[in-house]
CSV table of C-alpha atoms and ligand atoms in Angstrom, one decimal:
chain,number,residue,atom,x,y,z
G,30,MET,CA,201.7,165.1,8.9
G,31,SER,CA,198.6,163.8,7.3
G,32,LEU,CA,198.7,161.8,4.0
G,33,SER,CA,195.1,162.5,3.1
G,34,ASN,CA,193.1,165.7,2.3
G,35,SER,CA,190.4,167.3,4.4
G,36,ARG,CA,188.2,170.2,3.5
G,37,GLN,CA,190.8,172.6,4.9
G,38,ARG,CA,194.1,171.0,3.8
G,39,TYR,CA,196.0,169.2,1.0
G,40,GLY,CA,197.6,166.0,2.4
G,41,LEU,CA,201.1,164.9,1.7
G,42,VAL,CA,200.1,162.6,-1.2
G,43,ALA,CA,198.1,165.2,-3.1
G,44,ARG,CA,200.9,167.8,-2.6
G,45,SER,CA,203.7,165.4,-3.6
G,46,LEU,CA,201.8,164.4,-6.7
G,47,HIS,CA,201.0,168.1,-7.5
G,48,TRP,CA,204.6,169.2,-7.4
G,49,LEU,CA,206.0,166.1,-9.0
G,50,THR,CA,203.6,166.8,-11.9
G,51,ALA,CA,204.6,170.4,-12.1
G,52,ILE,CA,208.3,169.6,-12.2
G,53,LEU,CA,207.8,166.9,-14.9
G,54,ILE,CA,205.5,169.2,-17.1
G,55,LEU,CA,207.7,172.2,-16.7
G,56,SER,CA,210.7,170.1,-17.8
G,57,ALA,CA,208.8,168.4,-20.7
G,58,ILE,CA,207.6,171.7,-22.3
G,59,PRO,CA,211.1,173.3,-22.8
G,60,LEU,CA,212.6,170.0,-23.8
G,61,GLY,CA,209.9,169.5,-26.5
G,62,LEU,CA,210.4,173.0,-27.8
G,63,TYR,CA,214.2,172.7,-27.7
G,64,ALA,CA,214.2,169.2,-29.4
G,65,ASN,CA,211.9,170.5,-32.2
G,66,SER,CA,214.2,173.5,-32.8
G,67,LEU,CA,217.4,171.5,-33.0
G,68,PRO,CA,219.0,171.1,-36.5
G,69,TYR,CA,219.5,167.7,-38.0
G,70,ASP,CA,221.9,168.4,-40.9
G,71,THR,CA,224.7,166.1,-39.8
G,72,SER,CA,225.0,162.7,-38.1
G,73,GLU,CA,226.0,164.3,-34.9
G,74,ALA,CA,223.2,166.8,-34.9
G,75,LEU,CA,220.6,164.2,-35.6
G,76,ALA,CA,222.0,162.0,-32.8
G,77,ALA,CA,221.9,164.9,-30.4
G,78,LYS,CA,218.3,165.8,-31.5
G,79,ALA,CA,217.2,162.2,-30.9
G,80,ARG,CA,218.8,162.2,-27.4
G,81,VAL,CA,216.8,165.3,-26.4
G,82,PHE,CA,213.6,163.9,-27.9
G,83,SER,CA,214.2,160.6,-26.0
G,84,LEU,CA,214.5,162.6,-22.8
G,85,HIS,CA,211.4,164.6,-23.6
G,86,LYS,CA,209.3,161.5,-24.3
G,87,THR,CA,210.7,159.6,-21.2
G,88,ILE,CA,209.8,162.6,-18.9
G,89,GLY,CA,206.4,163.0,-20.7
G,90,VAL,CA,205.5,159.3,-20.1
G,91,ALA,CA,206.5,159.8,-16.4
G,92,ALA,CA,204.2,162.9,-16.3
G,93,PHE,CA,201.4,160.9,-17.8
G,94,LEU,CA,201.7,158.1,-15.2
G,95,VAL,CA,202.0,160.5,-12.3
G,96,ALA,CA,199.0,162.5,-13.7
G,97,LEU,CA,196.9,159.3,-13.7
G,98,ALA,CA,197.8,158.6,-10.1
G,99,ARG,CA,197.0,162.2,-9.3
G,100,ILE,CA,193.6,162.0,-10.9
G,101,ALA,CA,192.8,158.7,-9.2
G,102,TRP,CA,193.8,160.2,-5.9
G,103,ALA,CA,191.7,163.4,-6.5
G,104,VAL,CA,188.7,161.3,-7.3
G,105,VAL,CA,188.7,159.4,-3.9
G,106,GLN,CA,189.8,162.4,-1.8
G,107,PRO,CA,187.8,165.4,-0.4
G,108,ARG,CA,188.9,168.7,-2.0
G,109,PRO,CA,189.8,171.6,0.1
G,110,ALA,CA,187.1,174.4,-0.1
G,111,PRO,CA,188.0,177.7,-1.7
G,112,LEU,CA,189.2,180.3,0.8
G,113,HIS,CA,187.0,183.0,-0.7
G,114,PRO,CA,183.8,181.3,-1.7
G,115,ASP,CA,182.1,184.7,-1.8
G,116,ARG,CA,184.2,185.7,-4.8
G,117,ARG,CA,182.2,183.5,-7.1
G,118,ALA,CA,183.7,184.4,-10.4
G,119,GLU,CA,187.2,183.9,-9.2
G,120,SER,CA,186.4,180.5,-7.6
G,121,TRP,CA,184.8,179.4,-10.9
G,122,LEU,CA,187.7,180.5,-12.9
G,123,ALA,CA,190.1,178.6,-10.6
G,124,GLU,CA,187.9,175.5,-10.9
G,125,VAL,CA,187.6,175.8,-14.7
G,126,VAL,CA,191.4,176.1,-15.0
G,127,HIS,CA,191.9,173.0,-12.8
G,128,TRP,CA,189.6,171.0,-15.0
G,129,SER,CA,191.4,172.2,-18.1
G,130,LEU,CA,194.7,171.2,-16.5
G,131,TYR,CA,193.4,167.8,-15.7
G,132,LEU,CA,192.2,167.2,-19.3
G,133,SER,CA,195.4,168.5,-20.8
G,134,LEU,CA,197.5,166.3,-18.4
G,135,VAL,CA,195.9,163.3,-20.1
G,136,VAL,CA,195.5,164.5,-23.7
G,137,VAL,CA,199.0,165.9,-24.1
G,138,PRO,CA,201.2,163.0,-23.1
G,139,LEU,CA,198.8,160.4,-24.5
G,140,SER,CA,198.7,162.1,-27.9
G,141,GLY,CA,202.5,162.3,-27.8
G,142,TRP,CA,202.7,158.6,-27.0
G,143,VAL,CA,200.2,157.6,-29.7
G,144,HIS,CA,202.2,159.7,-32.2
G,145,HIS,CA,205.4,157.9,-31.1
G,146,ALA,CA,203.7,154.4,-31.3
G,147,ALA,CA,202.3,155.0,-34.8
G,148,THR,CA,205.7,155.8,-36.2
G,149,THR,CA,208.9,153.8,-36.4
G,150,GLY,CA,212.4,154.7,-35.4
G,151,PHE,CA,214.0,157.8,-34.1
G,152,ALA,CA,214.2,158.7,-30.4
G,153,PRO,CA,213.1,155.8,-28.3
G,154,ILE,CA,211.3,156.2,-25.0
G,155,LEU,CA,213.8,155.1,-22.3
G,156,TRP,CA,211.3,153.4,-20.0
G,157,PRO,CA,211.4,149.6,-20.3
G,158,PHE,CA,207.8,149.3,-21.5
G,159,GLY,CA,208.6,149.1,-25.2
G,160,ASP,CA,207.7,151.7,-27.7
G,161,ASP,CA,204.4,150.5,-28.9
G,162,LEU,CA,200.9,151.0,-27.5
G,163,PRO,CA,198.2,148.4,-27.8
G,164,PHE,CA,195.5,149.3,-30.4
G,165,VAL,CA,197.7,151.9,-32.0
G,166,PRO,CA,198.6,150.8,-35.6
G,167,GLU,CA,201.8,151.9,-37.3
G,168,SER,CA,200.3,154.4,-39.6
G,169,PRO,CA,201.4,157.8,-41.0
G,170,ALA,CA,197.8,159.1,-40.9
G,171,VAL,CA,197.4,158.2,-37.2
G,172,ALA,CA,200.8,159.6,-36.4
G,173,GLU,CA,200.1,162.9,-38.2
G,174,ALA,CA,196.7,163.3,-36.4
G,175,ALA,CA,198.2,162.5,-33.0
G,176,GLY,CA,201.1,164.9,-33.7
G,177,ALA,CA,198.6,167.7,-34.5
G,178,VAL,CA,196.6,167.0,-31.3
G,179,HIS,CA,199.9,167.0,-29.3
G,180,TRP,CA,200.9,170.3,-30.8
G,181,LEU,CA,197.5,171.8,-30.2
G,182,PHE,CA,197.0,170.7,-26.6
G,183,THR,CA,200.5,171.7,-25.6
G,184,LYS,CA,199.3,175.2,-26.3
G,185,VAL,CA,196.1,174.6,-24.3
G,186,LEU,CA,198.1,173.2,-21.4
G,187,ALA,CA,200.5,176.2,-21.5
G,188,ALA,CA,197.7,178.7,-21.5
G,189,SER,CA,196.0,176.9,-18.6
G,190,ILE,CA,199.3,176.8,-16.6
G,191,LEU,CA,199.8,180.5,-17.2
G,192,LEU,CA,196.3,181.3,-15.8
G,193,HIS,CA,196.9,178.8,-12.9
G,194,VAL,CA,200.2,180.2,-11.9
G,195,ALA,CA,198.9,183.8,-12.2
G,196,GLY,CA,196.0,182.9,-9.9
G,197,ALA,CA,198.3,181.2,-7.3
G,198,LEU,CA,200.6,184.2,-7.3
G,199,LYS,CA,197.7,186.6,-7.0
G,200,HIS,CA,196.5,184.7,-3.9
G,201,ALA,CA,200.0,184.8,-2.4
G,202,MET,CA,201.0,188.4,-3.3
G,203,VAL,CA,197.7,190.4,-3.6
G,204,ASP,CA,195.3,188.6,-1.4
G,205,ARG,CA,198.1,187.4,0.9
G,206,ASP,CA,196.0,184.4,1.8
G,207,ALA,CA,197.0,180.7,2.5
G,208,THR,CA,196.0,179.2,-0.9
G,209,LEU,CA,199.6,178.7,-2.0
G,210,ALA,CA,200.8,177.7,1.5
G,211,ARG,CA,198.1,175.1,1.6
G,212,MET,CA,199.6,173.5,-1.5
G,213,LEU,CA,203.3,174.1,-0.5
G,214,THR,CA,203.3,173.2,3.2
G,215,GLY,CA,200.0,171.4,3.8
G,216,ARG,CA,198.9,174.2,6.2
G,217,GLU,CA,195.2,174.0,7.2
G,218,ALA,CA,193.1,177.0,6.2
G,219,GLY,CA,189.5,178.0,5.5
G,220,ALA,CA,186.3,176.6,6.7
G,221,ASP,CA,184.3,173.6,5.6
G,222,GLY,CA,182.8,175.9,3.0
G,223,PRO,CA,180.5,175.2,0.2
G,224,ARG,CA,181.2,172.3,-2.2
G,225,HIS,CA,182.7,173.1,-5.6
G,226,GLY,CA,180.1,174.0,-8.1
G,227,ARG,CA,178.7,171.2,-10.2
G,228,GLY,CA,178.6,173.3,-13.4
G,229,ALA,CA,182.4,173.6,-13.5
G,230,PRO,CA,183.0,170.6,-15.8
G,231,VAL,CA,180.6,172.1,-18.3
G,232,ILE,CA,182.3,175.5,-18.2
G,233,ALA,CA,185.6,173.8,-18.3
G,234,ALA,CA,184.6,172.0,-21.5
G,235,VAL,CA,183.5,175.3,-23.0
G,236,THR,CA,186.8,177.0,-22.0
G,237,PHE,CA,188.7,174.0,-23.2
G,238,ALA,CA,187.0,174.3,-26.6
G,239,ALA,CA,187.6,178.0,-26.7
G,240,LEU,CA,191.3,177.6,-25.9
G,241,THR,CA,191.5,174.8,-28.6
G,242,ALA,CA,189.8,177.1,-31.1
G,243,ALA,CA,192.3,179.9,-30.2
G,244,ALA,CA,195.3,177.5,-30.7
G,245,LEU,CA,193.8,176.3,-33.9
G,246,SER,CA,193.6,179.8,-35.2
G,247,LEU,CA,197.4,180.1,-34.9
G,248,PRO,CA,199.0,179.6,-38.4
G,249,GLN,CA,200.9,176.5,-37.3
G,250,GLY,CA,197.7,175.0,-35.8
G,251,ALA,CA,195.8,175.3,-39.0
G,252,ASP,CA,198.9,173.9,-40.8
G,253,ALA,CA,199.2,170.9,-38.5
G,254,ILE,CA,195.5,170.0,-38.8
G,255,GLY,CA,195.6,170.5,-42.5
G,256,ARG,CA,198.5,168.1,-42.8
G,257,ALA,CA,196.7,165.6,-40.6
G,258,LEU,CA,193.6,165.7,-42.8
G,259,GLU,CA,195.7,165.3,-45.9
G,260,ALA,CA,197.5,162.3,-44.7
G,261,SER,CA,195.3,159.6,-46.1
G,262,PRO,CA,195.7,156.1,-44.8
G,263,ALA,CA,198.7,154.4,-46.3
G,264,ALA,CA,196.8,153.5,-49.4
G,265,THR,CA,198.8,152.2,-52.2
G,266,GLU,CA,197.6,154.2,-55.2
G,267,THR,CA,198.9,152.6,-58.4
G,268,ALA,CA,197.8,152.9,-61.9
G,269,THR,CA,199.1,151.6,-65.2
G,270,ALA,CA,199.9,154.3,-67.6
G,271,ALA,CA,200.2,152.1,-70.7
G,272,GLY,CA,201.6,148.6,-71.5
G,273,ASN,CA,199.7,145.4,-71.6
G,274,TRP,CA,199.5,144.8,-67.8
G,275,GLN,CA,197.3,146.7,-65.4
G,276,VAL,CA,198.6,146.9,-61.8
G,277,VAL,CA,195.6,146.3,-59.5
G,278,GLU,CA,197.5,146.2,-56.2
G,279,GLY,CA,201.0,147.0,-55.2
G,280,ALA,CA,203.3,148.2,-52.5
G,281,LEU,CA,206.7,150.0,-52.8
G,282,SER,CA,208.6,150.2,-49.6
G,283,PHE,CA,212.1,150.7,-48.4
G,284,GLY,CA,214.0,149.9,-45.2
G,285,VAL,CA,217.0,151.6,-43.7
G,286,ARG,CA,218.8,151.2,-40.3
G,287,GLN,CA,218.5,154.4,-38.3
G,288,MET,CA,220.1,154.9,-34.8
G,289,GLY,CA,220.4,151.1,-34.6
G,290,ALA,CA,216.7,150.4,-35.4
G,291,GLU,CA,215.2,149.2,-38.7
G,292,VAL,CA,212.8,151.9,-40.1
G,293,THR,CA,210.5,151.2,-43.0
G,294,GLY,CA,209.3,153.8,-45.4
G,295,THR,CA,206.6,153.7,-48.0
G,296,LEU,CA,206.2,155.3,-51.4
G,297,PRO,CA,202.4,155.0,-51.8
G,298,GLU,CA,202.0,156.8,-55.1
G,299,TRP,CA,203.4,155.5,-58.3
G,300,THR,CA,202.5,154.4,-61.8
G,301,ALA,CA,203.9,151.5,-63.8
G,302,ASP,CA,203.9,151.0,-67.5
G,303,ILE,CA,204.6,147.3,-68.1
G,304,THR,CA,205.1,145.6,-71.4
G,305,PHE,CA,205.6,141.9,-70.8
G,306,ASP,CA,205.0,138.7,-72.7
G,307,PRO,CA,206.2,135.6,-70.9
G,308,ASP,CA,206.7,133.8,-74.2
G,309,ARG,CA,209.4,136.1,-75.5
G,310,ASP,CA,212.9,136.8,-74.3
G,311,THR,CA,213.4,140.4,-75.6
G,312,GLY,CA,211.3,143.6,-75.7
G,313,ASN,CA,209.9,143.1,-72.1
G,314,ARG,CA,210.1,146.4,-70.3
G,315,VAL,CA,208.9,148.3,-67.3
G,316,ALA,CA,208.9,152.1,-66.6
G,317,VAL,CA,207.9,153.2,-63.1
G,318,SER,CA,207.2,156.8,-62.1
G,319,ILE,CA,207.3,157.4,-58.3
G,320,ASP,CA,205.8,160.5,-56.6
G,321,THR,CA,208.5,161.1,-53.9
G,322,THR,CA,206.4,163.9,-52.3
G,323,ARG,CA,204.1,161.3,-50.8
G,324,LEU,CA,206.9,159.2,-49.1
G,325,THR,CA,206.7,158.4,-45.5
G,326,LEU,CA,209.6,157.3,-43.2
G,327,GLY,CA,208.3,156.9,-39.7
G,328,SER,CA,208.9,160.0,-37.5
G,329,VAL,CA,211.6,161.3,-39.9
G,330,THR,CA,209.4,161.7,-42.9
G,331,ASP,CA,210.1,165.5,-43.1
G,332,GLN,CA,213.9,164.9,-42.9
G,333,ALA,CA,213.7,162.2,-45.6
G,334,LYS,CA,211.8,164.6,-47.9
G,335,GLY,CA,214.4,167.4,-47.3
G,336,GLY,CA,217.2,168.6,-49.4
G,337,ASP,CA,219.8,166.2,-47.9
G,338,PHE,CA,217.8,163.1,-48.8
G,339,PHE,CA,215.0,162.7,-51.4
G,340,ASP,CA,214.9,166.5,-52.0
G,341,VAL,CA,211.3,166.2,-53.1
G,342,ALA,CA,210.9,170.0,-53.7
G,343,ALA,CA,213.5,169.9,-56.5
G,344,HIS,CA,212.8,166.3,-57.6
G,345,PRO,CA,209.2,165.3,-57.0
G,346,ILE,CA,209.4,162.3,-59.4
G,347,ALA,CA,211.8,159.4,-59.4
G,348,ARG,CA,211.9,157.0,-62.4
G,349,PHE,CA,213.0,153.5,-62.9
G,350,GLU,CA,213.3,152.3,-66.5
G,351,ALA,CA,214.4,148.7,-67.0
G,352,ASP,CA,214.4,145.6,-69.3
G,353,ILE,CA,212.8,142.6,-67.8
G,354,LEU,CA,215.0,139.6,-68.2
G,355,ARG,CA,214.7,135.9,-67.2
G,356,THR,CA,217.3,134.6,-64.8
G,357,GLY,CA,218.6,131.0,-64.2
G,358,ASP,CA,218.0,128.5,-66.9
G,359,GLY,CA,214.9,130.3,-68.1
G,360,THR,CA,212.4,127.8,-66.8
G,361,GLY,CA,211.8,128.9,-63.2
G,362,ASP,CA,210.0,132.0,-61.9
G,363,GLY,CA,213.2,134.1,-61.5
G,364,TYR,CA,213.5,137.4,-63.3
G,365,GLU,CA,215.3,140.7,-63.0
G,366,ALA,CA,214.6,144.2,-64.0
G,367,ALA,CA,217.9,145.7,-65.1
G,368,GLY,CA,218.0,149.4,-65.9
G,369,THR,CA,218.4,152.9,-64.5
G,370,LEU,CA,216.9,154.4,-61.4
G,371,THR,CA,216.9,158.2,-61.4
G,372,LEU,CA,216.5,159.6,-57.9
G,373,ARG,CA,217.0,163.3,-57.0
G,374,GLY,CA,218.3,163.8,-60.5
G,375,VAL,CA,221.1,161.2,-60.2
G,376,ALA,CA,220.8,158.2,-62.6
G,377,VAL,CA,222.3,154.9,-61.3
G,378,PRO,CA,222.3,151.4,-62.9
G,379,VAL,CA,220.1,149.2,-60.7
G,380,VAL,CA,219.2,145.5,-61.0
G,381,LEU,CA,216.1,144.4,-59.2
G,382,PRO,CA,215.8,140.5,-58.9
G,383,PHE,CA,212.2,139.3,-58.5
G,384,THR,CA,210.0,136.3,-58.8
G,385,LEU,CA,207.0,136.2,-61.0
G,386,THR,CA,204.1,133.8,-61.1
G,387,ILE,CA,201.4,134.0,-63.7
G,388,GLU,CA,198.1,132.2,-63.4
G,389,GLY,CA,195.8,132.9,-66.3
G,390,ASP,CA,195.6,136.6,-66.6
G,391,LEU,CA,196.8,137.3,-63.1
G,392,ALA,CA,200.5,138.0,-62.4
G,393,ARG,CA,202.2,138.4,-59.0
G,394,MET,CA,205.7,139.7,-58.6
G,395,THR,CA,207.8,140.3,-55.5
G,396,GLY,CA,211.3,141.6,-55.5
G,397,GLN,CA,214.0,143.3,-53.5
G,398,ALA,CA,217.1,145.3,-54.3
G,399,THR,CA,219.8,146.7,-52.0
G,400,LEU,CA,220.9,150.2,-52.9
G,401,ASP,CA,223.6,152.4,-51.4
G,402,ARG,CA,222.2,155.9,-50.6
G,403,ARG,CA,225.6,157.5,-51.2
G,404,ASP,CA,225.4,156.5,-54.9
G,405,PHE,CA,222.6,159.0,-55.2
G,406,GLY,CA,224.3,161.7,-53.1
G,407,MET,CA,221.8,161.1,-50.3
G,408,GLY,CA,222.6,162.2,-46.8
G,409,ALA,CA,226.1,163.2,-47.8
G,410,SER,CA,226.7,164.9,-44.5
G,411,TYR,CA,225.5,161.7,-42.6
G,412,THR,CA,228.9,160.0,-42.9
G,413,ASP,CA,228.3,157.8,-39.8
G,414,GLU,CA,226.5,154.6,-40.8
G,415,GLU,CA,225.3,154.1,-37.1
G,416,THR,CA,223.1,157.2,-37.4
G,417,VAL,CA,221.6,156.6,-40.9
G,418,GLY,CA,222.6,153.3,-42.6
G,419,PHE,CA,224.2,153.4,-46.1
G,420,SER,CA,222.2,150.4,-47.4
G,421,VAL,CA,218.6,150.9,-48.4
G,422,ILE,CA,216.5,147.8,-49.1
G,423,VAL,CA,213.8,148.5,-51.6
G,424,SER,CA,210.9,146.0,-51.8
G,425,VAL,CA,208.2,145.7,-54.4
G,426,ASP,CA,205.1,143.6,-54.3
G,427,LEU,CA,202.5,143.8,-57.0
G,428,THR,CA,199.6,142.1,-58.6
G,429,ALA,CA,198.7,142.9,-62.2
G,430,THR,CA,196.0,141.7,-64.7
G,431,ARG,CA,196.5,141.3,-68.4
G,432,ARG,CA,194.7,143.9,-70.4
X,518,HEM,C1,202.9,166.1,-20.4
X,518,HEM,C2,203.9,165.7,-21.1
X,518,HEM,C3,204.3,166.4,-22.4
X,518,HEM,C4,204.4,167.8,-22.7
X,518,HEM,C5,204.0,168.9,-21.8
X,518,HEM,C6,204.9,167.9,-24.0
X,518,HEM,C7,205.1,169.1,-24.7
X,518,HEM,C8,205.6,169.2,-25.9
X,518,HEM,C9,206.0,170.4,-26.6
X,518,HEM,C10,205.8,171.8,-26.0
X,518,HEM,C11,206.4,170.1,-27.8
X,518,HEM,C12,206.9,171.1,-28.9
X,518,HEM,C13,205.7,171.6,-29.7
X,518,HEM,C14,206.0,172.7,-30.6
X,518,HEM,O1,207.1,172.7,-31.3
X,518,HEM,O2,205.3,173.7,-30.6
X,518,HEM,C15,206.3,168.7,-28.0
X,518,HEM,C16,206.7,168.0,-29.1
X,518,HEM,C17,206.7,166.6,-29.2
X,518,HEM,N1,206.4,165.7,-28.2
X,518,HEM,FE1,205.8,166.2,-26.4
X,518,HEM,N2,205.0,166.6,-24.5
X,518,HEM,C18,204.7,165.7,-23.6
X,518,HEM,C19,204.8,164.3,-23.7
X,518,HEM,C20,205.2,163.6,-24.8
X,518,HEM,C21,205.3,162.2,-24.9
X,518,HEM,C22,204.9,161.2,-23.8
X,518,HEM,C23,205.7,161.9,-26.1
X,518,HEM,C24,206.0,160.6,-26.8
X,518,HEM,C25,206.1,159.4,-26.1
X,518,HEM,C26,206.0,163.2,-26.8
X,518,HEM,C27,206.4,163.3,-28.1
X,518,HEM,C28,206.6,164.5,-28.8
X,518,HEM,C29,207.0,164.6,-30.1
X,518,HEM,C30,207.3,163.4,-31.1
X,518,HEM,C31,207.1,165.9,-30.5
X,518,HEM,C32,207.4,166.5,-31.8
X,518,HEM,C33,206.1,166.7,-32.6
X,518,HEM,C34,206.3,167.1,-34.0
X,518,HEM,O3,207.3,167.6,-34.4
X,518,HEM,O4,205.3,166.9,-34.8
X,518,HEM,N3,205.6,164.2,-26.0
X,518,HEM,N4,205.9,168.2,-26.8
X,519,HEM,C1,202.9,173.2,-14.3
X,519,HEM,C2,202.1,172.4,-14.0
X,519,HEM,C3,201.0,172.4,-13.0
X,519,HEM,C4,199.9,171.7,-13.0
X,519,HEM,C5,199.5,170.7,-14.2
X,519,HEM,C6,199.0,172.0,-11.9
X,519,HEM,C7,197.8,171.4,-11.7
X,519,HEM,C8,197.0,171.7,-10.6
X,519,HEM,C9,195.7,171.1,-10.4
X,519,HEM,C10,195.0,170.2,-11.3
X,519,HEM,C11,195.2,171.6,-9.2
X,519,HEM,C12,193.9,171.3,-8.5
X,519,HEM,C13,194.1,170.4,-7.4
X,519,HEM,C14,192.8,169.9,-6.8
X,519,HEM,O1,192.2,170.6,-6.0
X,519,HEM,O2,192.4,168.7,-7.2
X,519,HEM,C15,196.2,172.5,-8.6
X,519,HEM,C16,196.1,173.2,-7.5
X,519,HEM,C17,197.0,174.2,-7.1
X,519,HEM,N1,198.2,174.5,-7.7
X,519,HEM,FE1,198.9,173.7,-9.4
X,519,HEM,N2,199.7,172.9,-11.1
X,519,HEM,C18,200.8,173.2,-11.8
X,519,HEM,C19,201.8,174.1,-11.3
X,519,HEM,C20,201.6,175.0,-10.2
X,519,HEM,C21,202.5,176.0,-9.8
X,519,HEM,C22,203.8,176.4,-10.6
X,519,HEM,C23,202.0,176.6,-8.8
X,519,HEM,C24,202.5,177.8,-8.0
X,519,HEM,C25,203.0,178.9,-8.4
X,519,HEM,C26,200.7,176.0,-8.4
X,519,HEM,C27,199.9,176.2,-7.4
X,519,HEM,C28,198.8,175.6,-7.1
X,519,HEM,C29,197.9,175.9,-5.9
X,519,HEM,C30,198.2,177.0,-4.9
X,519,HEM,C31,196.8,175.0,-5.9
X,519,HEM,C32,195.7,174.9,-4.9
X,519,HEM,C33,194.6,175.8,-5.4
X,519,HEM,C34,193.4,175.7,-4.5
X,519,HEM,O3,193.5,175.4,-3.3
X,519,HEM,O4,192.3,176.1,-5.0
X,519,HEM,N3,200.5,174.9,-9.4
X,519,HEM,N4,197.3,172.5,-9.5
């Protein structure tokens, strides 16, 4: 039994790689669809969804590595000639679909992996390579774009597989020739016929573009791309509504343990109204309005925005109103903002300790507070702390200039 290809046969290596790829891809597709469709309304449901996603990603990464090996092997090996070179249109179509398959075999798992590497938390890949990819930053915008590409090209891949399998079955059942047997058993068939046409990659690119456009025209495709375009880089948009300090730069983030891993979220859009005079002890105040619809929380952003957690549809704005008080003996840089945080309509007393340094007209503050999500009725059905931690660490860093 020969390992390598000839112009009449597929060798053992090419056939093994072909069927291994087919098994992995045909497992990854239903797992991806199933994982996406699973609910996540309780701790148990979320844990089960994460397990299926982990399996999907692990199989997907395996498919990617096998596909790379398969492509490398195809490059150095002769390709068996078509059995009916006289049927030009059919040979071209088969060729075009092969190219489309090869392209999708790279784009689909790679975009999935980039999506995964750009987000934090939820459903790890079970291979021991780590979850990150070099050159892929943790960024909601990158994750959103990669997710849209992944969604889109799974449709291109699925359409190519349907055409490919239909062709293989037509050869086996209508033409009753050895095309399928060549790939299944390594049987030799055909003559050292003409080489594959050189124009195929060009036609493949056109077909690929047409399939992509068709997938894009599906409502979910347009939606996915729209969301990707909307997801601006994690810019911190702050403005000062009133008060005597103007926030020029700032970041509001929060961290929570999820499925045993630390996940960091951002709230990039907020305004702060600060009235503060370091020389007086009373009358110093801050009022912060936070746009919760812009929050990000790694790969579980949608869940975090949902009714169980921030419930952004019903409560798009969170507010923190507090008095600014000096702590310690009143001579250091220790302060606290003591007031009320209203989140998803629930008002809870919150004290945020922070340090403040003022140099001329420039003030820098950094502070952290630990909240309990249950105080705000968040994730009430997630009673298991292992799945979604109860403590949420809120961090604020900002620089402001005196008006
Ligand atoms: C060739 C391999 C792969 C195939 C065929 C595949 C296929 C799919 C399919 C069919 C879906 C469901 C899309 C929908 O609901 O319409 C999906 C979703 C997803 N896949 Fe893959 N996938 C592959 C590899 C990967 C890899 C390697 C990763 C990550 C390491 C990954 C991560 C994801 C994620 C995170 C989703 C959910 C996307 C979202 O909800 O925005 N996939 N995949
Ligand atoms: C589901 C994932 C699949 C992928 C990604 C895939 C991919 C490919 C690719 C890229 C080739 C071209 C090989 C080359 O000449 O370099 C090929 C050949 C072939 N595949 Fe698949 N395949 C899949 C599934 C299947 C299935 C399910 C069947 C059978 C029903 C099949 C039957 C064949 C046959 C018969 C050939 C040889 C065609 C010829 O000699 O022109 N494939 N496949």
